[in-house]
Amino acid sequence: MSSIVHLNLSYNKINQLSIDTFYGLPDLMYLDLSNNQISVLLDSVLSSLPILRYLDLSSNQITVLPDSVFSSLTVLNIFLNENFLSVLLMLPASVEWLDISYNNFATLPAGTFTNSSNLSILSIIGNKMEVKQHMFEGLDNLTVLLTDTPFMCCVKPKSVADDKCLNNRITFDFCLFENSVCKSEGDVISSCKNLIGSDLLRVFLWIIGFCSLIGNFTVMFYRLLIDRDNITTSYSIFVLNLSMSDLLMGIYLMIIGSFDIHYRDVYAWNDQDWRSSIVCTIAGILSNISSEMSTFLILMVTIDRVIVIVFPMSRLYQRNISGNQAWIIALFLWLVAITVAVIPVVSMQFYFKGKYQSGVCLALPLTRDEQPGSGYSFAVFVCLNSFIFVIIAIGQLCMFNSLVTSGGSRVASSQTGRDLTVARTLFLVVATDFCCWFPIGVIGVMSKSGHEIPNDVYAWVMVFVLPVNAAINPFLYTASAIWRKRQRVR
């Protein structure tokens, strides 16, 4: 059959090719061996095909390619996608189209494409690849790069236009042949150069982080040293623990800000290392502990105030939370918050894939794409927190109703007046926390329903909206208390 030009052997059960399988086919130009069970290629199995132009070995079980398997070919298109390759050997200089998507490539070392100046289309989608600065060196005529790795387009050859660095959401044919802009998306917060891509976000990150650190250190100093006579009350104990949890958010922001400076102008090729690093893991744990602990403590403060204000004359008031009980409850809540934050790192690595899906080391479920661990994050950040805030809202309504129905009769004693003042302050704390968590809950539900959230919204929620209450809380529940105390002295 020496005149065969086109040979399609796809979708069979071929598991091996002998050395002389293609002997006597000098005119063969198109060979399709896709969707078979080939695991090994012999070194000279293709040597008798001098004018082969199209070779499709996709969807097989190939793990290693012999060093000289392509050496005698002038092939133009090679498809090796959906195999188990981890190393790419030297390609024929004639290759114009190469597809190595959905393999096991972790990196493409500099020099891989030194012999591939004619390559014009390259697909590396579906590989967990590290972004390296000179990985595409030698691809001077590349026009299309298919990749779903964040920041890979940051190191694309200059010959690849921005609208021809594509991802896997939109079909390749549509992007290639239609007059449309199809661009692989990077991280929603980071840019090619910086961990925090927006200068405005970077400024707010430092402001919020600094205010959170200073404000909560001040609260702890005031509660432990100046106002220590009241540290035995349940309210003061919960507020002290709330300042400790908010302090963790300030530490988290300082870590992110510091590494933004560390990776300035070189972030793209350090993204994978950063998101899988121990520092990023610790930062994410601190952020999660702070967020959940703050929510738990606001719930406990609400319950404590409901007992005092709504049931002032009942037996429940006589059994309100004591100082020792408050410390035990706070310790238990710390254990719960730490467990919730550490579970993904210690016991669910298979689920979270060992790294965070954003450069700021948060796992908020606010994107439409199903990311590793998004189900767990949705259950904690959206479902659990929403349930807690419903209970808090009920408590606030009960206190408000009690104050309205009782009129002015409650101000008979100075203690009752202080309780009402604390209730008003608590309302402000709850309101600010609700304004921070409500958008997260809404966006999380919208994302889960398939709605696309703009990248700018996602970035502002993660860097500004989520941590801002950690900076505001100290001024609401302690700065106001200090001011009122001075007013009473005067």
Short mmCIF file of N, CA and C in Angstrom, two decimals, residues 38-168:
data_model
loop_
_atom_site.label_atom_id
_atom_site.label_comp_id
_atom_site.label_asym_id
_atom_site.label_seq_id
_atom_site.Cartn_x
_atom_site.Cartn_y
_atom_site.Cartn_z
N ILE A 38 -1.30 3.14 23.44
CA ILE A 38 0.15 3.10 23.25
C ILE A 38 0.84 3.71 24.46
N SER A 39 1.78 2.98 25.04
CA SER A 39 2.52 3.48 26.20
C SER A 39 4.00 3.70 25.89
N VAL A 40 4.51 3.00 24.90
CA VAL A 40 5.94 3.10 24.56
C VAL A 40 6.08 3.25 23.05
N LEU A 41 6.95 4.17 22.63
CA LEU A 41 7.32 4.32 21.22
C LEU A 41 8.77 3.88 21.04
N LEU A 42 9.02 3.02 20.07
CA LEU A 42 10.39 2.62 19.78
C LEU A 42 11.13 3.75 19.10
N ASP A 43 12.44 3.74 19.24
CA ASP A 43 13.26 4.86 18.80
C ASP A 43 13.12 5.15 17.31
N SER A 44 13.03 4.13 16.47
CA SER A 44 13.02 4.32 15.02
C SER A 44 11.69 3.97 14.39
N VAL A 45 10.63 3.98 15.16
CA VAL A 45 9.35 3.52 14.65
C VAL A 45 8.81 4.43 13.54
N LEU A 46 9.22 5.71 13.53
CA LEU A 46 8.74 6.64 12.51
C LEU A 46 9.79 6.99 11.46
N SER A 47 10.92 6.33 11.51
CA SER A 47 12.04 6.71 10.64
C SER A 47 11.78 6.46 9.17
N SER A 48 10.81 5.61 8.82
CA SER A 48 10.52 5.29 7.42
C SER A 48 9.47 6.21 6.81
N LEU A 49 9.17 7.34 7.50
CA LEU A 49 8.14 8.27 7.01
C LEU A 49 8.77 9.63 6.74
N PRO A 50 9.51 9.77 5.67
CA PRO A 50 10.33 10.96 5.43
C PRO A 50 9.52 12.24 5.16
N ILE A 51 8.30 12.11 4.63
CA ILE A 51 7.54 13.32 4.29
C ILE A 51 6.29 13.47 5.16
N LEU A 52 6.29 12.82 6.34
CA LEU A 52 5.15 12.94 7.26
C LEU A 52 4.97 14.40 7.67
N ARG A 53 3.74 14.89 7.57
CA ARG A 53 3.44 16.29 7.90
C ARG A 53 2.54 16.41 9.14
N TYR A 54 1.74 15.41 9.40
CA TYR A 54 0.76 15.49 10.50
C TYR A 54 0.86 14.21 11.31
N LEU A 55 1.14 14.34 12.63
CA LEU A 55 1.26 13.18 13.52
C LEU A 55 0.41 13.43 14.76
N ASP A 56 -0.56 12.57 14.98
CA ASP A 56 -1.46 12.70 16.12
C ASP A 56 -1.32 11.47 17.03
N LEU A 57 -0.70 11.69 18.20
CA LEU A 57 -0.54 10.65 19.21
C LEU A 57 -1.31 11.00 20.48
N SER A 58 -2.32 11.81 20.35
CA SER A 58 -3.07 12.27 21.51
C SER A 58 -3.89 11.15 22.14
N SER A 59 -4.21 11.32 23.43
CA SER A 59 -5.07 10.38 24.17
C SER A 59 -4.55 8.95 24.13
N ASN A 60 -3.25 8.82 24.43
CA ASN A 60 -2.65 7.51 24.63
C ASN A 60 -2.12 7.44 26.06
N GLN A 61 -1.14 6.60 26.29
CA GLN A 61 -0.58 6.42 27.64
C GLN A 61 0.93 6.57 27.63
N ILE A 62 1.42 7.46 26.78
CA ILE A 62 2.86 7.63 26.60
C ILE A 62 3.43 8.42 27.78
N THR A 63 4.48 7.89 28.39
CA THR A 63 5.12 8.57 29.51
C THR A 63 6.47 9.17 29.13
N VAL A 64 7.17 8.52 28.19
CA VAL A 64 8.50 8.99 27.79
C VAL A 64 8.63 8.84 26.28
N LEU A 65 9.26 9.83 25.66
CA LEU A 65 9.54 9.77 24.23
C LEU A 65 11.02 9.48 24.02
N PRO A 66 11.38 8.53 23.14
CA PRO A 66 12.80 8.27 22.84
C PRO A 66 13.47 9.53 22.29
N ASP A 67 14.76 9.66 22.54
CA ASP A 67 15.48 10.89 22.19
C ASP A 67 15.42 11.21 20.70
N SER A 68 15.46 10.20 19.84
CA SER A 68 15.54 10.46 18.41
C SER A 68 14.29 10.02 17.66
N VAL A 69 13.15 9.94 18.34
CA VAL A 69 11.94 9.44 17.68
C VAL A 69 11.48 10.37 16.57
N PHE A 70 11.78 11.68 16.67
CA PHE A 70 11.36 12.62 15.63
C PHE A 70 12.52 13.07 14.75
N SER A 71 13.68 12.53 14.95
CA SER A 71 14.89 13.10 14.34
C SER A 71 14.88 13.06 12.82
N SER A 72 14.26 12.06 12.21
CA SER A 72 14.29 11.92 10.75
C SER A 72 13.05 12.52 10.08
N LEU A 73 12.21 13.22 10.85
CA LEU A 73 10.95 13.71 10.31
C LEU A 73 11.04 15.18 9.90
N THR A 74 10.17 15.53 8.96
CA THR A 74 9.97 16.94 8.61
C THR A 74 8.53 17.33 8.93
N VAL A 75 8.00 16.73 10.00
CA VAL A 75 6.60 16.90 10.39
C VAL A 75 6.31 18.35 10.73
N LEU A 76 5.10 18.80 10.38
CA LEU A 76 4.69 20.17 10.65
C LEU A 76 3.80 20.28 11.89
N ASN A 77 2.94 19.29 12.10
CA ASN A 77 1.99 19.33 13.21
C ASN A 77 2.15 18.08 14.07
N ILE A 78 2.39 18.27 15.38
CA ILE A 78 2.52 17.15 16.31
C ILE A 78 1.54 17.35 17.45
N PHE A 79 0.72 16.31 17.70
CA PHE A 79 -0.28 16.36 18.78
C PHE A 79 0.05 15.26 19.78
N LEU A 80 0.49 15.69 20.96
CA LEU A 80 0.85 14.77 22.04
C LEU A 80 -0.02 15.00 23.27
N ASN A 81 -1.13 15.67 23.10
CA ASN A 81 -1.99 16.01 24.23
C ASN A 81 -2.64 14.77 24.84
N GLU A 82 -2.97 14.90 26.13
CA GLU A 82 -3.64 13.84 26.90
C GLU A 82 -2.83 12.55 26.94
N ASN A 83 -1.56 12.72 27.33
CA ASN A 83 -0.69 11.59 27.64
C ASN A 83 -0.15 11.78 29.05
N PHE A 84 1.00 11.18 29.35
CA PHE A 84 1.59 11.30 30.68
C PHE A 84 3.03 11.79 30.60
N LEU A 85 3.29 12.65 29.65
CA LEU A 85 4.65 13.15 29.43
C LEU A 85 5.01 14.20 30.48
N SER A 86 6.28 14.18 30.89
CA SER A 86 6.78 15.19 31.82
C SER A 86 8.03 15.88 31.30
N VAL A 87 8.62 15.33 30.23
CA VAL A 87 9.83 15.91 29.64
C VAL A 87 9.61 16.03 28.13
N LEU A 88 9.98 17.17 27.58
CA LEU A 88 9.84 17.40 26.14
C LEU A 88 11.22 17.37 25.51
N LEU A 89 11.39 16.46 24.55
CA LEU A 89 12.69 16.36 23.89
C LEU A 89 12.80 17.36 22.74
N MET A 90 13.98 17.41 22.13
CA MET A 90 14.22 18.32 21.03
C MET A 90 13.29 18.00 19.86
N LEU A 91 12.63 19.03 19.33
CA LEU A 91 11.66 18.86 18.25
C LEU A 91 12.30 19.08 16.89
N PRO A 92 11.72 18.51 15.84
CA PRO A 92 12.21 18.82 14.49
C PRO A 92 12.06 20.32 14.22
N ALA A 93 13.02 20.88 13.50
CA ALA A 93 12.98 22.31 13.21
C ALA A 93 11.79 22.69 12.36
N SER A 94 11.16 21.72 11.70
CA SER A 94 10.05 22.01 10.79
C SER A 94 8.71 22.20 11.50
N VAL A 95 8.60 21.82 12.76
CA VAL A 95 7.31 21.82 13.45
C VAL A 95 6.73 23.23 13.52
N GLU A 96 5.44 23.34 13.13
CA GLU A 96 4.74 24.61 13.18
C GLU A 96 3.60 24.61 14.21
N TRP A 97 3.12 23.44 14.57
CA TRP A 97 2.00 23.34 15.50
C TRP A 97 2.31 22.21 16.48
N LEU A 98 2.33 22.52 17.79
CA LEU A 98 2.63 21.54 18.81
C LEU A 98 1.59 21.62 19.92
N ASP A 99 1.00 20.47 20.23
CA ASP A 99 0.00 20.40 21.31
C ASP A 99 0.48 19.40 22.36
N ILE A 100 0.87 19.91 23.53
CA ILE A 100 1.29 19.04 24.65
C ILE A 100 0.37 19.28 25.85
N SER A 101 -0.87 19.66 25.58
CA SER A 101 -1.82 19.94 26.66
C SER A 101 -2.20 18.67 27.41
N TYR A 102 -2.58 18.86 28.68
CA TYR A 102 -3.07 17.78 29.54
C TYR A 102 -2.08 16.62 29.62
N ASN A 103 -0.85 16.96 29.99
CA ASN A 103 0.18 15.99 30.32
C ASN A 103 0.62 16.25 31.77
N ASN A 104 1.84 15.87 32.08
CA ASN A 104 2.36 16.04 33.45
C ASN A 104 3.55 16.99 33.48
N PHE A 105 3.58 17.95 32.59
CA PHE A 105 4.70 18.88 32.56
C PHE A 105 4.62 19.83 33.76
N ALA A 106 5.73 19.90 34.51
CA ALA A 106 5.81 20.84 35.62
C ALA A 106 6.59 22.08 35.23
N THR A 107 7.43 21.95 34.22
CA THR A 107 8.22 23.08 33.76
C THR A 107 8.72 22.80 32.34
N LEU A 108 9.07 23.86 31.66
CA LEU A 108 9.73 23.78 30.35
C LEU A 108 11.04 24.55 30.49
N PRO A 109 12.14 23.85 30.73
CA PRO A 109 13.41 24.54 30.99
C PRO A 109 13.82 25.44 29.83
N ALA A 110 14.55 26.50 30.15
CA ALA A 110 15.09 27.37 29.11
C ALA A 110 15.95 26.53 28.16
N GLY A 111 15.76 26.71 26.87
CA GLY A 111 16.48 25.94 25.86
C GLY A 111 15.66 24.85 25.23
N THR A 112 14.46 24.62 25.75
CA THR A 112 13.59 23.56 25.20
C THR A 112 13.25 23.83 23.74
N PHE A 113 13.09 25.11 23.39
CA PHE A 113 12.62 25.46 22.04
C PHE A 113 13.70 26.14 21.20
N THR A 114 14.97 25.87 21.50
CA THR A 114 16.04 26.51 20.73
C THR A 114 16.04 26.10 19.27
N ASN A 115 15.46 24.93 18.97
CA ASN A 115 15.43 24.43 17.59
C ASN A 115 14.05 24.60 16.96
N SER A 116 13.20 25.46 17.55
CA SER A 116 11.79 25.52 17.13
C SER A 116 11.40 26.91 16.66
N SER A 117 12.24 27.52 15.88
CA SER A 117 11.96 28.88 15.42
C SER A 117 10.77 28.95 14.48
N ASN A 118 10.37 27.83 13.88
CA ASN A 118 9.22 27.82 12.96
C ASN A 118 7.89 27.58 13.68
N LEU A 119 7.93 27.24 14.97
CA LEU A 119 6.70 26.94 15.70
C LEU A 119 5.83 28.19 15.78
N SER A 120 4.57 28.06 15.37
CA SER A 120 3.65 29.21 15.37
C SER A 120 2.47 29.03 16.32
N ILE A 121 2.10 27.77 16.65
CA ILE A 121 0.99 27.51 17.57
C ILE A 121 1.45 26.51 18.61
N LEU A 122 1.29 26.86 19.88
CA LEU A 122 1.70 25.99 20.98
C LEU A 122 0.59 25.93 22.02
N SER A 123 0.20 24.72 22.41
CA SER A 123 -0.80 24.54 23.46
C SER A 123 -0.19 23.81 24.65
N ILE A 124 -0.26 24.44 25.83
CA ILE A 124 0.23 23.81 27.06
C ILE A 124 -0.87 23.80 28.12
N ILE A 125 -2.12 23.88 27.70
CA ILE A 125 -3.26 23.87 28.62
C ILE A 125 -3.27 22.58 29.43
N GLY A 126 -3.71 22.67 30.68
CA GLY A 126 -3.91 21.48 31.49
C GLY A 126 -2.67 20.92 32.13
N ASN A 127 -1.57 21.67 32.15
CA ASN A 127 -0.35 21.26 32.84
C ASN A 127 -0.11 22.19 34.03
N LYS A 128 0.30 21.63 35.13
CA LYS A 128 0.60 22.44 36.31
C LYS A 128 2.02 22.96 36.20
N MET A 129 2.19 23.96 35.37
CA MET A 129 3.50 24.43 34.99
C MET A 129 3.93 25.64 35.79
N GLU A 130 5.20 25.69 36.12
CA GLU A 130 5.77 26.87 36.73
C GLU A 130 6.07 27.89 35.64
N VAL A 131 5.85 29.15 35.97
CA VAL A 131 6.14 30.23 35.04
C VAL A 131 7.60 30.63 35.22
N LYS A 132 8.38 30.48 34.17
CA LYS A 132 9.79 30.85 34.21
C LYS A 132 10.05 31.93 33.16
N GLN A 133 10.97 32.80 33.48
CA GLN A 133 11.15 34.02 32.67
C GLN A 133 11.58 33.73 31.23
N HIS A 134 12.43 32.74 31.01
CA HIS A 134 12.97 32.49 29.66
C HIS A 134 12.51 31.15 29.10
N MET A 135 11.36 30.66 29.53
CA MET A 135 10.93 29.32 29.14
C MET A 135 10.57 29.23 27.65
N PHE A 136 10.18 30.33 27.02
CA PHE A 136 9.79 30.30 25.60
C PHE A 136 10.88 30.87 24.69
N GLU A 137 12.08 30.92 25.20
CA GLU A 137 13.18 31.46 24.42
C GLU A 137 13.41 30.60 23.17
N GLY A 138 13.51 31.23 22.02
CA GLY A 138 13.68 30.53 20.74
C GLY A 138 12.43 30.51 19.90
N LEU A 139 11.28 30.82 20.47
CA LEU A 139 10.02 30.82 19.72
C LEU A 139 9.78 32.20 19.12
N ASP A 140 10.61 32.57 18.18
CA ASP A 140 10.57 33.93 17.62
C ASP A 140 9.37 34.15 16.71
N ASN A 141 8.78 33.08 16.19
CA ASN A 141 7.66 33.23 15.26
C ASN A 141 6.35 32.67 15.82
N LEU A 142 6.31 32.43 17.11
CA LEU A 142 5.08 31.94 17.72
C LEU A 142 4.00 33.02 17.66
N THR A 143 2.80 32.64 17.20
CA THR A 143 1.70 33.60 17.08
C THR A 143 0.54 33.30 18.01
N VAL A 144 0.39 32.03 18.42
CA VAL A 144 -0.72 31.64 19.30
C VAL A 144 -0.17 30.79 20.44
N LEU A 145 -0.49 31.18 21.69
CA LEU A 145 -0.12 30.40 22.86
C LEU A 145 -1.38 30.06 23.63
N LEU A 146 -1.65 28.77 23.79
CA LEU A 146 -2.82 28.30 24.54
C LEU A 146 -2.37 27.88 25.94
N THR A 147 -2.87 28.55 26.95
CA THR A 147 -2.48 28.24 28.32
C THR A 147 -3.58 28.63 29.29
N ASP A 148 -3.75 27.83 30.33
CA ASP A 148 -4.69 28.18 31.39
C ASP A 148 -3.95 28.42 32.71
N THR A 149 -2.63 28.53 32.65
CA THR A 149 -1.82 28.82 33.83
C THR A 149 -1.78 30.31 34.08
N PRO A 150 -2.19 30.76 35.26
CA PRO A 150 -2.12 32.20 35.55
C PRO A 150 -0.71 32.74 35.35
N PHE A 151 -0.61 33.90 34.73
CA PHE A 151 0.64 34.64 34.52
C PHE A 151 1.53 34.04 33.44
N MET A 152 1.09 32.94 32.79
CA MET A 152 1.92 32.40 31.71
C MET A 152 2.02 33.40 30.56
N CYS A 153 0.96 34.16 30.35
CA CYS A 153 1.00 35.17 29.28
C CYS A 153 1.97 36.30 29.60
N CYS A 154 2.40 36.40 30.85
CA CYS A 154 3.38 37.43 31.22
C CYS A 154 4.74 37.16 30.59
N VAL A 155 5.03 35.89 30.28
CA VAL A 155 6.34 35.55 29.73
C VAL A 155 6.23 35.08 28.28
N LYS A 156 5.11 35.33 27.64
CA LYS A 156 4.94 34.92 26.24
C LYS A 156 5.92 35.65 25.34
N PRO A 157 6.27 35.04 24.21
CA PRO A 157 7.14 35.73 23.26
C PRO A 157 6.48 37.01 22.74
N LYS A 158 7.27 37.96 22.35
CA LYS A 158 6.74 39.22 21.85
C LYS A 158 5.91 39.04 20.59
N SER A 159 6.17 37.95 19.86
CA SER A 159 5.44 37.70 18.61
C SER A 159 3.98 37.31 18.87
N VAL A 160 3.63 36.95 20.11
CA VAL A 160 2.26 36.55 20.45
C VAL A 160 1.50 37.79 20.92
N ALA A 161 0.46 38.17 20.19
CA ALA A 161 -0.36 39.32 20.59
C ALA A 161 -1.16 38.98 21.84
N ASP A 162 -1.57 40.03 22.56
CA ASP A 162 -2.33 39.82 23.80
C ASP A 162 -3.61 39.03 23.57
N ASP A 163 -4.27 39.25 22.43
CA ASP A 163 -5.52 38.55 22.17
C ASP A 163 -5.30 37.18 21.52
N LYS A 164 -4.07 36.73 21.48
CA LYS A 164 -3.77 35.39 20.99
C LYS A 164 -3.02 34.56 22.03
N CYS A 165 -3.09 35.01 23.28
CA CYS A 165 -2.65 34.19 24.41
C CYS A 165 -3.94 33.74 25.08
N LEU A 166 -4.36 32.52 24.80
CA LEU A 166 -5.73 32.09 25.06
C LEU A 166 -5.81 31.09 26.20
N ASN A 167 -7.01 30.99 26.78
CA ASN A 167 -7.22 29.97 27.81
C ASN A 167 -8.21 28.92 27.33
N ASN A 168 -8.59 28.01 28.20
CA ASN A 168 -9.41 26.88 27.77
C ASN A 168 -10.90 27.10 27.99
#
